Coordinates of C-alpha atoms in Angstrom, one line a residue:
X1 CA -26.7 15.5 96.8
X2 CA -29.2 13.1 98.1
X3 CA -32.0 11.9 96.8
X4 CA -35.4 12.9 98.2
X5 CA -38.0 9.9 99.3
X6 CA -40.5 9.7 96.9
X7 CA -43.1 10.4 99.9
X8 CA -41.7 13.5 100.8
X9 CA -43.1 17.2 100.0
X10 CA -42.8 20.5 99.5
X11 CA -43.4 22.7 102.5
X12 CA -42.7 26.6 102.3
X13 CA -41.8 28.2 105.7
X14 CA -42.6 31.6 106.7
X15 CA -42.2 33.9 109.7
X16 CA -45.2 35.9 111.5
X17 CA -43.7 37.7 114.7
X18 CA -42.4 35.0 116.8
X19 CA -44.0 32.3 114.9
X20 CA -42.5 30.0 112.6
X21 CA -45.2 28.4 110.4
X22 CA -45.4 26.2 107.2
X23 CA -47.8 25.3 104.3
X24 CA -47.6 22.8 101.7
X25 CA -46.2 23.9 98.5
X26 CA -48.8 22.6 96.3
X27 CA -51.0 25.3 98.6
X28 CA -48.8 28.2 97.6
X29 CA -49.8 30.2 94.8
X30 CA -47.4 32.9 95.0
X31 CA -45.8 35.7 97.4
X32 CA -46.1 39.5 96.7
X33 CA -44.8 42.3 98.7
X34 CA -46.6 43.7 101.3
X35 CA -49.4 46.5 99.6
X36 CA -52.3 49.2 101.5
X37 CA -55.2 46.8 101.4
X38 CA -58.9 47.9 100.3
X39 CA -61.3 48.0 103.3
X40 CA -63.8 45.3 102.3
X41 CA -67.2 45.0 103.7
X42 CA -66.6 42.3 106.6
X43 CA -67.2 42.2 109.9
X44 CA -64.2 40.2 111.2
X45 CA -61.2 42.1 112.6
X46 CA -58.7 39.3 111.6
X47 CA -59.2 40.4 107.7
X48 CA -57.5 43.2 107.3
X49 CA -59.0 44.2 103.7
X50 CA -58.4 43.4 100.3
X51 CA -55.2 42.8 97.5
X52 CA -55.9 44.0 94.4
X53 CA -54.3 41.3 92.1
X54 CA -54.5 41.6 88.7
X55 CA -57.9 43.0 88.8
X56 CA -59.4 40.4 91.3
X57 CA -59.8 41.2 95.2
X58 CA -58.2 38.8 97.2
X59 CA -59.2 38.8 101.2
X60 CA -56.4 39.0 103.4
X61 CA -56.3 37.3 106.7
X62 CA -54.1 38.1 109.9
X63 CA -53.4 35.3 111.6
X64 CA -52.2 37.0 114.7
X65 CA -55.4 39.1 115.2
X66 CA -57.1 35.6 114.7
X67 CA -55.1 34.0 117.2
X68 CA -55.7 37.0 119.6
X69 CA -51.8 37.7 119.8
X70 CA -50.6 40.7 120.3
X71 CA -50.1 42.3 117.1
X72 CA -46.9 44.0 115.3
X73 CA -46.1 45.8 112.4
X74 CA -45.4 43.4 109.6
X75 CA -42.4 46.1 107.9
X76 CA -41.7 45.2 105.3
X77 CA -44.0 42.0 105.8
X78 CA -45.1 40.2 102.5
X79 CA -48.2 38.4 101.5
X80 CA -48.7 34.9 100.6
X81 CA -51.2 33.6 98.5
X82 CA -52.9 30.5 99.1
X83 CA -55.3 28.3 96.6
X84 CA -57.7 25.7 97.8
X85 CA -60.7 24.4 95.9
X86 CA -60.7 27.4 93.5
X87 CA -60.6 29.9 95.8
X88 CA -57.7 32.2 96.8
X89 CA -57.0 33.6 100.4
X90 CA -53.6 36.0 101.3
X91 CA -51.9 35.7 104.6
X92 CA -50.2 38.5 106.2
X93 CA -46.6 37.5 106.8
X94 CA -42.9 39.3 108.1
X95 CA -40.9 37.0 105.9
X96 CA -40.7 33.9 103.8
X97 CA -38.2 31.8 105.4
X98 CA -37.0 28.5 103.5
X99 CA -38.4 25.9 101.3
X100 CA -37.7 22.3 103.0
X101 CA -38.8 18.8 101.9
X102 CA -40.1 16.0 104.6
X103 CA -42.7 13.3 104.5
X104 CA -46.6 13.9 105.3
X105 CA -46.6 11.3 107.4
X106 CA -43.7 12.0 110.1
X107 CA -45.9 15.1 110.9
X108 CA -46.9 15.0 114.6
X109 CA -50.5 15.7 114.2
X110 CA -52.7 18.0 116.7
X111 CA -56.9 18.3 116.8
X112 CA -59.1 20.8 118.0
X113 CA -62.9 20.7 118.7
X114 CA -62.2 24.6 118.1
X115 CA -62.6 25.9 114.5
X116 CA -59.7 28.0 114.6
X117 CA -57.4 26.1 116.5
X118 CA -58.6 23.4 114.0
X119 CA -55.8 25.7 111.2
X120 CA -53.1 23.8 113.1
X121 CA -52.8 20.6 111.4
X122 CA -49.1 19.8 113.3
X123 CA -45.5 19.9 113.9
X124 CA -43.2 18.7 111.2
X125 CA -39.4 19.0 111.5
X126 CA -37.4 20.9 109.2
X127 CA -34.2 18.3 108.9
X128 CA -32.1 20.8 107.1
X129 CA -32.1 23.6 109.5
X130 CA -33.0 21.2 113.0
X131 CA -36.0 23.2 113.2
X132 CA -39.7 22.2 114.4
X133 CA -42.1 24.3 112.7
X134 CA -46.0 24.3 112.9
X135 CA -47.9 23.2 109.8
X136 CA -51.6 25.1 109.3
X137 CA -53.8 23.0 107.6
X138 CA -55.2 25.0 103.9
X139 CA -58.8 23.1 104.2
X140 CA -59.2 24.3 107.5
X141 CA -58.3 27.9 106.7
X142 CA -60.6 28.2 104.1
X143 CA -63.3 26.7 106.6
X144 CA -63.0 29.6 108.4
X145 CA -66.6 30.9 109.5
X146 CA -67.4 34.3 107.9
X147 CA -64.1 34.0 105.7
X148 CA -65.0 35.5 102.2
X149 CA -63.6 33.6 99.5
X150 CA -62.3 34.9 96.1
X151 CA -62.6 33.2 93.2
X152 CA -59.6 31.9 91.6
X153 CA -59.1 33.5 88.2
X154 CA -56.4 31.3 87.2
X155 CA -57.4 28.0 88.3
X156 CA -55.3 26.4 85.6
X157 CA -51.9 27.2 88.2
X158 CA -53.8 24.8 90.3
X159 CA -54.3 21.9 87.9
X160 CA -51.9 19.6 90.3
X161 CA -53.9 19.7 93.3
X162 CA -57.1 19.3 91.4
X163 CA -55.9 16.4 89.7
X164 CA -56.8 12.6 90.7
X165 CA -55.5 11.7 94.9
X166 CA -52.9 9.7 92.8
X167 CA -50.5 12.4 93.8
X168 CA -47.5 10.6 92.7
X169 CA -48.8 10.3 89.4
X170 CA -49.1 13.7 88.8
X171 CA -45.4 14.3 90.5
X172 CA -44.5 12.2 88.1
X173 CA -46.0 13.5 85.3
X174 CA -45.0 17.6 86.1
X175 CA -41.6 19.0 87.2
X176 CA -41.3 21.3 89.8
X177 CA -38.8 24.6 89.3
X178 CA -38.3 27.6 91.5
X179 CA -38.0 30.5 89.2
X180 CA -35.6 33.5 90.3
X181 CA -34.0 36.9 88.9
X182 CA -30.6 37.7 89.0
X183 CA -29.4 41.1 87.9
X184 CA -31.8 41.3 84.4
X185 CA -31.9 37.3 84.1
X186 CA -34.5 34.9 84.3
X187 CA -33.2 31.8 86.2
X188 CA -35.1 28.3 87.4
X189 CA -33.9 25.6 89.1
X190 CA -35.3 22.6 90.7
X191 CA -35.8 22.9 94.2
X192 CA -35.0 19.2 95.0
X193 CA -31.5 19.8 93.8
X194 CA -31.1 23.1 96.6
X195 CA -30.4 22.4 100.3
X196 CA -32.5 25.9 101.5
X197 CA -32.7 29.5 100.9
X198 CA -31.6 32.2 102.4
X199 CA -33.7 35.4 102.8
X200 CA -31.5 38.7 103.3
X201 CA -27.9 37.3 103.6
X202 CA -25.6 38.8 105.5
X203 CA -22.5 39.2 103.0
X204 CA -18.8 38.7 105.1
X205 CA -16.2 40.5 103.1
X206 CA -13.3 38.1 102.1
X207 CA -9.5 39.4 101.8
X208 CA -10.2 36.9 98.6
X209 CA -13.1 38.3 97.3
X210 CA -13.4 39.1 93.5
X211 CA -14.9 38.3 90.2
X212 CA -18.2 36.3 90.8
X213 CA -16.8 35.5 94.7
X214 CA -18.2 38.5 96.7
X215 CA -17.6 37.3 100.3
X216 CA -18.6 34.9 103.0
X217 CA -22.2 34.2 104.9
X218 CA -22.3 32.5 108.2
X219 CA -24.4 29.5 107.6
X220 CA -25.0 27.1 110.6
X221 CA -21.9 28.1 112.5
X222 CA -20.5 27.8 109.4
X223 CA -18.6 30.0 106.9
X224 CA -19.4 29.4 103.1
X225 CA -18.4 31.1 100.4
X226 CA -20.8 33.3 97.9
X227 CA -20.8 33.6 94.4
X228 CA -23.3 35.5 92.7
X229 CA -25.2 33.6 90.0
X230 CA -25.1 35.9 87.1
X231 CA -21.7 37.0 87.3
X232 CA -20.5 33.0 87.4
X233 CA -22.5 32.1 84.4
X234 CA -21.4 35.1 82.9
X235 CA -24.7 36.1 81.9
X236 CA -26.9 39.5 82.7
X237 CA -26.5 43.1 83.0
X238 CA -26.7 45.3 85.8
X239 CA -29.1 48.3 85.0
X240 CA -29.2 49.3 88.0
X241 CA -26.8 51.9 89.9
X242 CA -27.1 50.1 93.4
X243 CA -28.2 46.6 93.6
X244 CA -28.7 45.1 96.7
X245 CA -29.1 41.3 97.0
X246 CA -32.0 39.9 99.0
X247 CA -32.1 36.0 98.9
X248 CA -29.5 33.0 98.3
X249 CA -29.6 29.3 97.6
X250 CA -27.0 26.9 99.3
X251 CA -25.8 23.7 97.3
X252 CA -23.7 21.0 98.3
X253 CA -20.6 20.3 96.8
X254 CA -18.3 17.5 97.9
X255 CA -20.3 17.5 100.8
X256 CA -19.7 21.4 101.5
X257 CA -22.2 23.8 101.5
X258 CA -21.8 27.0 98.8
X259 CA -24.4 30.0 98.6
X260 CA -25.6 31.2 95.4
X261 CA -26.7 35.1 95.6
X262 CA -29.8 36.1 93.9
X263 CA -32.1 39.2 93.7
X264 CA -34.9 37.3 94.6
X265 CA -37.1 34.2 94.3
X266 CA -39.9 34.6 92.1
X267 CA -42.6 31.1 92.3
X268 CA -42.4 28.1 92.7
X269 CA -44.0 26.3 90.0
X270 CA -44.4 22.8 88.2
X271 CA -44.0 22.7 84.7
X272 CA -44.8 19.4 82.5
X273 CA -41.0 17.6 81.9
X274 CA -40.9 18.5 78.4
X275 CA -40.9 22.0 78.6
X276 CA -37.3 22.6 78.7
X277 CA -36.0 23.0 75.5
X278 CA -31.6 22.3 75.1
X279 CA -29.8 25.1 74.4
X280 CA -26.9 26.2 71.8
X281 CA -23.5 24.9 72.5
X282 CA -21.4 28.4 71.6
X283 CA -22.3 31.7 72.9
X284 CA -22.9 31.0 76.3
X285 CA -20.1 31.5 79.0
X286 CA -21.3 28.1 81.0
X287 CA -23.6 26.6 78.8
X288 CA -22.2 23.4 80.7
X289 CA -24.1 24.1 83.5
X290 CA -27.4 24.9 82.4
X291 CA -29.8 22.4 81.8
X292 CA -31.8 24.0 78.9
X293 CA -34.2 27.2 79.0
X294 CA -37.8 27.0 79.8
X295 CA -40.0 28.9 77.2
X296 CA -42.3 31.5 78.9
X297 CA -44.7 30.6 76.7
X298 CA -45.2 27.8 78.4
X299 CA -47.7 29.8 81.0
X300 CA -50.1 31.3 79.7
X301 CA -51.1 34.8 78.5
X302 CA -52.4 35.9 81.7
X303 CA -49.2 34.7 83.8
X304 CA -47.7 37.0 84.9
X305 CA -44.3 35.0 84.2
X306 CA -45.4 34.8 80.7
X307 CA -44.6 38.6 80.1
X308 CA -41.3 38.7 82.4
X309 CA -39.0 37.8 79.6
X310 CA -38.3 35.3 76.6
X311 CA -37.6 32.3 78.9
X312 CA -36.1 31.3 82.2
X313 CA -32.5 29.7 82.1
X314 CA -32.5 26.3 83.8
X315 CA -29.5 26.0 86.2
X316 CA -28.0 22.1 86.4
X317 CA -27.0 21.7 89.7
X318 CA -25.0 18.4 89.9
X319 CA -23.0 20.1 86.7
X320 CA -22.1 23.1 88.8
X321 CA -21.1 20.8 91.6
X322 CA -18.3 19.2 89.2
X323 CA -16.8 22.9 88.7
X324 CA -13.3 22.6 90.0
X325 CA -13.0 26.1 90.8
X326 CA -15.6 25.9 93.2
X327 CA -15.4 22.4 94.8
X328 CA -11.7 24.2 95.7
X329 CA -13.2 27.6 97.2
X330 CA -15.6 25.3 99.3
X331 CA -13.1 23.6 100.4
X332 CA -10.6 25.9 101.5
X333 CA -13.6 27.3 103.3
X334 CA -14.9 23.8 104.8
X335 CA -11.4 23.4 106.2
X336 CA -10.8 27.3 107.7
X337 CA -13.9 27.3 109.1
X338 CA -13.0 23.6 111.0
X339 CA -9.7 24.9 111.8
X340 CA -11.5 28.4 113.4
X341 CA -14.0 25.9 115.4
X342 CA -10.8 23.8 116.3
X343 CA -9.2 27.0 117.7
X344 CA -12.0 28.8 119.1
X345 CA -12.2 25.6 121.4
X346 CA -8.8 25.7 122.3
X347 CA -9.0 29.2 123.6
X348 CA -11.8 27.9 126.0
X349 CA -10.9 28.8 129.5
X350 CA -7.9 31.2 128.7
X351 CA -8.2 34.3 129.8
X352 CA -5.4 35.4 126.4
X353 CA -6.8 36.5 123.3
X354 CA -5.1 35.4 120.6
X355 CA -5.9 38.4 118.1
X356 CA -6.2 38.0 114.6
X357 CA -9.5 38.8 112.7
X358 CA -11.7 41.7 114.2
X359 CA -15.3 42.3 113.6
X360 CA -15.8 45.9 114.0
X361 CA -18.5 47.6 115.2
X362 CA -20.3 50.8 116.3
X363 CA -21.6 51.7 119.8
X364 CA -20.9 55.4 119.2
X365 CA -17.2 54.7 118.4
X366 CA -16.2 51.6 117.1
X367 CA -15.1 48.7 119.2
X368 CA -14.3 45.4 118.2
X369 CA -14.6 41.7 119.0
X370 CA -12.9 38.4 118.0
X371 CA -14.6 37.6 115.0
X372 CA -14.3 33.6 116.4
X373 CA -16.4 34.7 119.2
X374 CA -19.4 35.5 117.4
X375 CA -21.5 33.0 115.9
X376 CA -24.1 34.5 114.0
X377 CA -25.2 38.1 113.2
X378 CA -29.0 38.9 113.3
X379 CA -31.0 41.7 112.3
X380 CA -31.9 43.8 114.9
X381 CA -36.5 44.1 115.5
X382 CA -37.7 46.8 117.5
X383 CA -41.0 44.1 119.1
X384 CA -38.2 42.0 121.6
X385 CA -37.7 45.2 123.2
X386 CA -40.0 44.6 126.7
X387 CA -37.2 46.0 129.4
X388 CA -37.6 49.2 131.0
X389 CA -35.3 51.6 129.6
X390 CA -32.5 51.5 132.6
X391 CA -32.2 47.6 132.2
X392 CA -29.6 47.0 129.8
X393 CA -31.1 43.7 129.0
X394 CA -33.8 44.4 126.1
X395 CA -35.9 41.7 126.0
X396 CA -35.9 38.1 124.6
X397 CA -35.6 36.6 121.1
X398 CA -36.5 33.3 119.7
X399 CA -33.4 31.5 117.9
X400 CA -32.5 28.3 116.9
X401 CA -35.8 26.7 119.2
X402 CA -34.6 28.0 122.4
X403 CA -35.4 32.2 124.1
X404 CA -32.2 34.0 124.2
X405 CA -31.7 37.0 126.1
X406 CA -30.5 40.0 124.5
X407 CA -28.4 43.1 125.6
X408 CA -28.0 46.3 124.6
X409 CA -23.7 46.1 124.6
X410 CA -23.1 49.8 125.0
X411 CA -25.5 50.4 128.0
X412 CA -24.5 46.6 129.5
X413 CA -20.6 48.3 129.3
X414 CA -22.1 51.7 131.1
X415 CA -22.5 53.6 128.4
X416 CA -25.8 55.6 127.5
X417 CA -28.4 53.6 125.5
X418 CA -27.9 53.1 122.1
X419 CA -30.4 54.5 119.4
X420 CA -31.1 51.1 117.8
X421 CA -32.4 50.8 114.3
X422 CA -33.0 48.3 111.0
X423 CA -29.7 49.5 110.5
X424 CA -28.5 47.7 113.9
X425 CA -27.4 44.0 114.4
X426 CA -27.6 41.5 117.2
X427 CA -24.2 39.6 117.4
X428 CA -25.1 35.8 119.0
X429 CA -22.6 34.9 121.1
X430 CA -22.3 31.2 122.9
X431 CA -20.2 30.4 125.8
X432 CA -20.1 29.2 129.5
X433 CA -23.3 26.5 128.5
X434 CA -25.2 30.1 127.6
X435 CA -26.1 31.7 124.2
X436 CA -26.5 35.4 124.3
X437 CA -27.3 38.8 122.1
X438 CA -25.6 41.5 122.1
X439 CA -27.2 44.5 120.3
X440 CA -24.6 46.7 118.2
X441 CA -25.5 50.3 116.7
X442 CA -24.4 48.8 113.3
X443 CA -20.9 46.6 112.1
X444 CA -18.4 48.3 110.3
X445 CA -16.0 45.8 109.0
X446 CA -14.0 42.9 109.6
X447 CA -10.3 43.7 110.1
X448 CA -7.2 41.6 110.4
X449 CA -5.6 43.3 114.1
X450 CA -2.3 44.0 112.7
X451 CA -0.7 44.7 116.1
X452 CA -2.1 44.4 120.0
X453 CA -0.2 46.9 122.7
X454 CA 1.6 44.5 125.4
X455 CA 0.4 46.4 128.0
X456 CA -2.9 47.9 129.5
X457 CA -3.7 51.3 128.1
X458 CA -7.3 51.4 129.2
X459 CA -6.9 51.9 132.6
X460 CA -8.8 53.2 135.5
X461 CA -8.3 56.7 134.5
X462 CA -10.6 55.9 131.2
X463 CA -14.4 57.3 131.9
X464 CA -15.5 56.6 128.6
X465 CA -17.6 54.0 130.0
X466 CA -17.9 55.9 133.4
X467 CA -15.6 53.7 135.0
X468 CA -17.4 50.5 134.8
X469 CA -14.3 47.7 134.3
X470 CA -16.1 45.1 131.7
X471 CA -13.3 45.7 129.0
X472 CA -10.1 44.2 128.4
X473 CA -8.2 47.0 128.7
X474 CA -6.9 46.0 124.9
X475 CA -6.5 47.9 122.1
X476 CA -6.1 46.5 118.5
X477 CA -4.8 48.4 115.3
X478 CA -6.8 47.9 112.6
X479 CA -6.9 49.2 108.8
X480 CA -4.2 50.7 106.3
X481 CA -1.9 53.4 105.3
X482 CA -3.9 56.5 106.7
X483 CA -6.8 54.9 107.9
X484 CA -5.0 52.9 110.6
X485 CA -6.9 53.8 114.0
X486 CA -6.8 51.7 117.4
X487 CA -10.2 50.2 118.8
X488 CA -11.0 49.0 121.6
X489 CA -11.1 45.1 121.9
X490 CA -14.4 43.8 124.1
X491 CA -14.0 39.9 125.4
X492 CA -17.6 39.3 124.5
X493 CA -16.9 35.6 126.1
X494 CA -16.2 37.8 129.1
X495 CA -19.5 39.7 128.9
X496 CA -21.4 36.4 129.7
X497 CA -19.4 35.3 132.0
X498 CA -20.4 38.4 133.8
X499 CA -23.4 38.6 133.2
X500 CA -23.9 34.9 134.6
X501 CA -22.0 36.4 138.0
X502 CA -24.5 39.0 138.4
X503 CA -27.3 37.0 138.5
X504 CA -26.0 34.2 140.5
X505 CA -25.8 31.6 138.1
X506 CA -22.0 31.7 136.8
X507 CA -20.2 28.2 136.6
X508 CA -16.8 27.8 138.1
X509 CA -15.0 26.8 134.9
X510 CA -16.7 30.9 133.9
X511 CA -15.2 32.3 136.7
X512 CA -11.6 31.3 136.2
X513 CA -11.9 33.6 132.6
X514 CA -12.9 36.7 134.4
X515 CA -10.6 39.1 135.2
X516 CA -9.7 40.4 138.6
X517 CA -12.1 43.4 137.7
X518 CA -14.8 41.2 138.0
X519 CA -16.0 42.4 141.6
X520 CA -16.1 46.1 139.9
X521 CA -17.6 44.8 137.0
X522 CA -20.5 43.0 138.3
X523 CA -22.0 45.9 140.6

């Protein structure tokens, strides 16, 4: 892992509709779920009420309303808590993205004679994900005109950014550590040692899965392997009867990226170096890979990580990177996924596909697509919908810096709408120069195709799509013993290709993998 500059900082990132945003760490207090705010007595619309925290009212700002951007619901949203000079404020937020470290001074700085356009301080680039995200400026927020400000009961959780401007000396003097739960245990790690997080991971099941490997994630066009964190170290129970997990951290080993599954991240906090304390050599599973255990009593009383448990157990990431057993399962997925890119751009311009791993899906029935042919798989929001119902094309999302369109895939293929949900996905699809959505009802599995018929069953006389030729007449079987069923097979590299056709901007090396359907197709 490489070592950070000793200029850069901690920014936390976080999502408000279609804004990525970013404070600095040192800003960040903590995040709590979303909760009904008190109605406090304040004329501005853009503070939406009060958070009752720990006995203190907190004033909680929306930044959209403040902007004058059209609002959405912020389900399940969350709430971060900012400190400045003292004082807390809450933001209203959808999610809390990733935690990435850059220097102060690369940020592309911005001014405004306007006091709230003053909150943006600049643009700063997030290296690990290639993303340019907009910085607000804490001084400026709390500058607000009319803003009420709460006191700070705990201003002790501040001390490093009221210390002297010699920040590096206090860097120096305090270690940070992101504290996390997994299953019943405490965990902490230092976030210098983590690539980025990873909030609600979309867990690929692996033929290979087992033990403390529970499946896949795509991570930048990527697949990684996942291993959840307790099980590995062999430490924590499962009380609950369904757990789901939330959030993951990725790590580098041997230059390949591995997630670590969590339930969820808890603070980020900085701690003074000797407050981890070594740990017993017997009894624990892995005590190899743990650093020590941080005391809880080293917050105090009022902390509410004092009264979480006995202590936090510090994870050692360069000793988890020397585990053989992992290095080997990030390989073997390094090199599949390389050898998946490799093919996937050998089948470029064929019209063939060469069937082998299925992602399965519902619109209605279940259909199914090359799983090479999809990139990523995004949670499906409700707010990009802006089409008129008889459009197929819902609206436009924000990915990866650029607007991609998005399609409902049942209604583009002639079918009736779909009834779209939080249960839905949007499968992100690239080809022909063009990156695309496709909305799905919700995925079902991913399936080896364990034999394709040799010649076209779906032909003209099928209506289930009302006669609308966008398929490739294909089917696939799919699944075991008595759950073997055929599904249809849908050339999503196809579906862009004609979509490109029908509104007139379809390259030639796009037409040649269209079939001679097309002409239906396209009216």
């Amino acid at each position: 892992m490489s070592e950070l500059s000793q200029y850069e900082q901690g920014f936390g990132s976080f999502r408000i509709g279609e804004m990525t945003l970013a404070l600095p760490m040192k800003s960040v207090r903590e995040v709590v779920p979303f909760h009904p705010l008190m109605a406090l007595p304040c004329p501005h619309p853009w503070i939406k009420g009060g958070l009752d925290l720990r006995g203190v009212t907190i004033p909680v700002l929306d930044l959209e309303c403040l902007l004058n951007r059209p609002g959405h619901q912020y389900t399940p949203g969350c709430i971060l808590l900012i400190a400045h000079e003292n004082h807390l404020l809450g933001l209203i937020a959808d999610q809390v993205k990733a935690l990435f470290f850059a220097n102060p001074a690369a940020m592309h700085t911005v001014s405004s004679e306007d006091t709230i356009g003053s909150i943006f301080a600049g643009s700063l680039m997030n290296s690990e994900l290639n993303q340019l995200v907009q910085v607000l400026s804490t001084q400026a927020l709390f500058d607000l005109p009319g803003l009420p400000k709460a006191e700070d009961p705990e201003p002790h959780r501040q001390s490093l950014e009221l210390q002297t401007s010699n920040e590096d000396t206090a860097l120096n003097t305090r270690t940070p550590l992101m504290l996390m739960q997994s299953m019943s245990t405490l965990f902490a790690v230092n976030p210098k040692d983590i690539e980025t997080t990873v909030v609600n991971p979309v867990l690929l099941p692996s033929e290979y899965a087992g033990g403390f490997y529970k499946g896949n994630l795509n991570y930048r066009e990527q697949t990684i392997p996942a291993i959840d964190l307790a099980s590995y170290l062999g430490l924590g129970t499962n009380k609950q009867l369904q757990r789901a997990t939330q959030q993951a951290f990725v790590i580098r080993i041997e230059g390949n990226p591995l997630a670590l599954l969590i339930d969820r991240v808890l603070d980020i906090v900085h701690v003074p170096h000797n407050s981890v304390i070594p740990l017993p050599c017997f009894g624990l599973p892995k005590a190899n890979q743990l650093e020590g255990a941080l005391p809880c009593n080293v917050f105090s009383k009022e902390d509410p990580h004092s009264q979480r448990g006995p202590q936090y157990f510090v994870l050692s990431c360069p000793r988890i990177s020397e585990d053989q057993e992992l290095i080997e399962l990030a390989s073997i997925l390094a090199k599949a996924s390389a050898t998946a890119q490799l093919d996937f751009e050998n089948q470029q311009g064929k019209t063939a596909l060469g069937l082998d791993r299925l992602m399965v899906y519902r619109l209605g029935t279940e259909f199914s697509t090359p799983i090479e042919q999809v990139r990523e798989v995004l949670p499906y929001r409700a707010d990009i919908e802006i089409f008129e119902r008889s459009n197929p094309m819902l609206g436009m999302l924000t990915h990866r810096n650029q607007s991609m369109p998005v399609f409902d895939l049942a209604q583009w293929l002639g079918a009736e709408r779909q009834s779209l949900s939080h249960e839905s996905s949007i499968l992100v699809v690239n080809a022909h120069g063009s990156t695309i959505g496709f909305a799905v009802t919700s995925l079902t599995a991913i399936e080896n195709a364990l034999w394709e018929p040799h010649v076209p069953v779906l032909g003209e006389q099928r209506q289930l799509l009302h006669g609308r030729l966008k398929t490739t007449q294909r089917l696939a079987q799919i699944g075991e013993d008595k759950h073997q069923c055929m599904v249809e097979v849908i050339d999503l590299h196809q579906q862009i290709a004609l979509i490109l056709d029908q509104f007139g901007v379809i390259s030639p090396t796009a037409l040649e993998t269209v079939p001679e359907h097309s002409e239906h197709a396209a009216q």
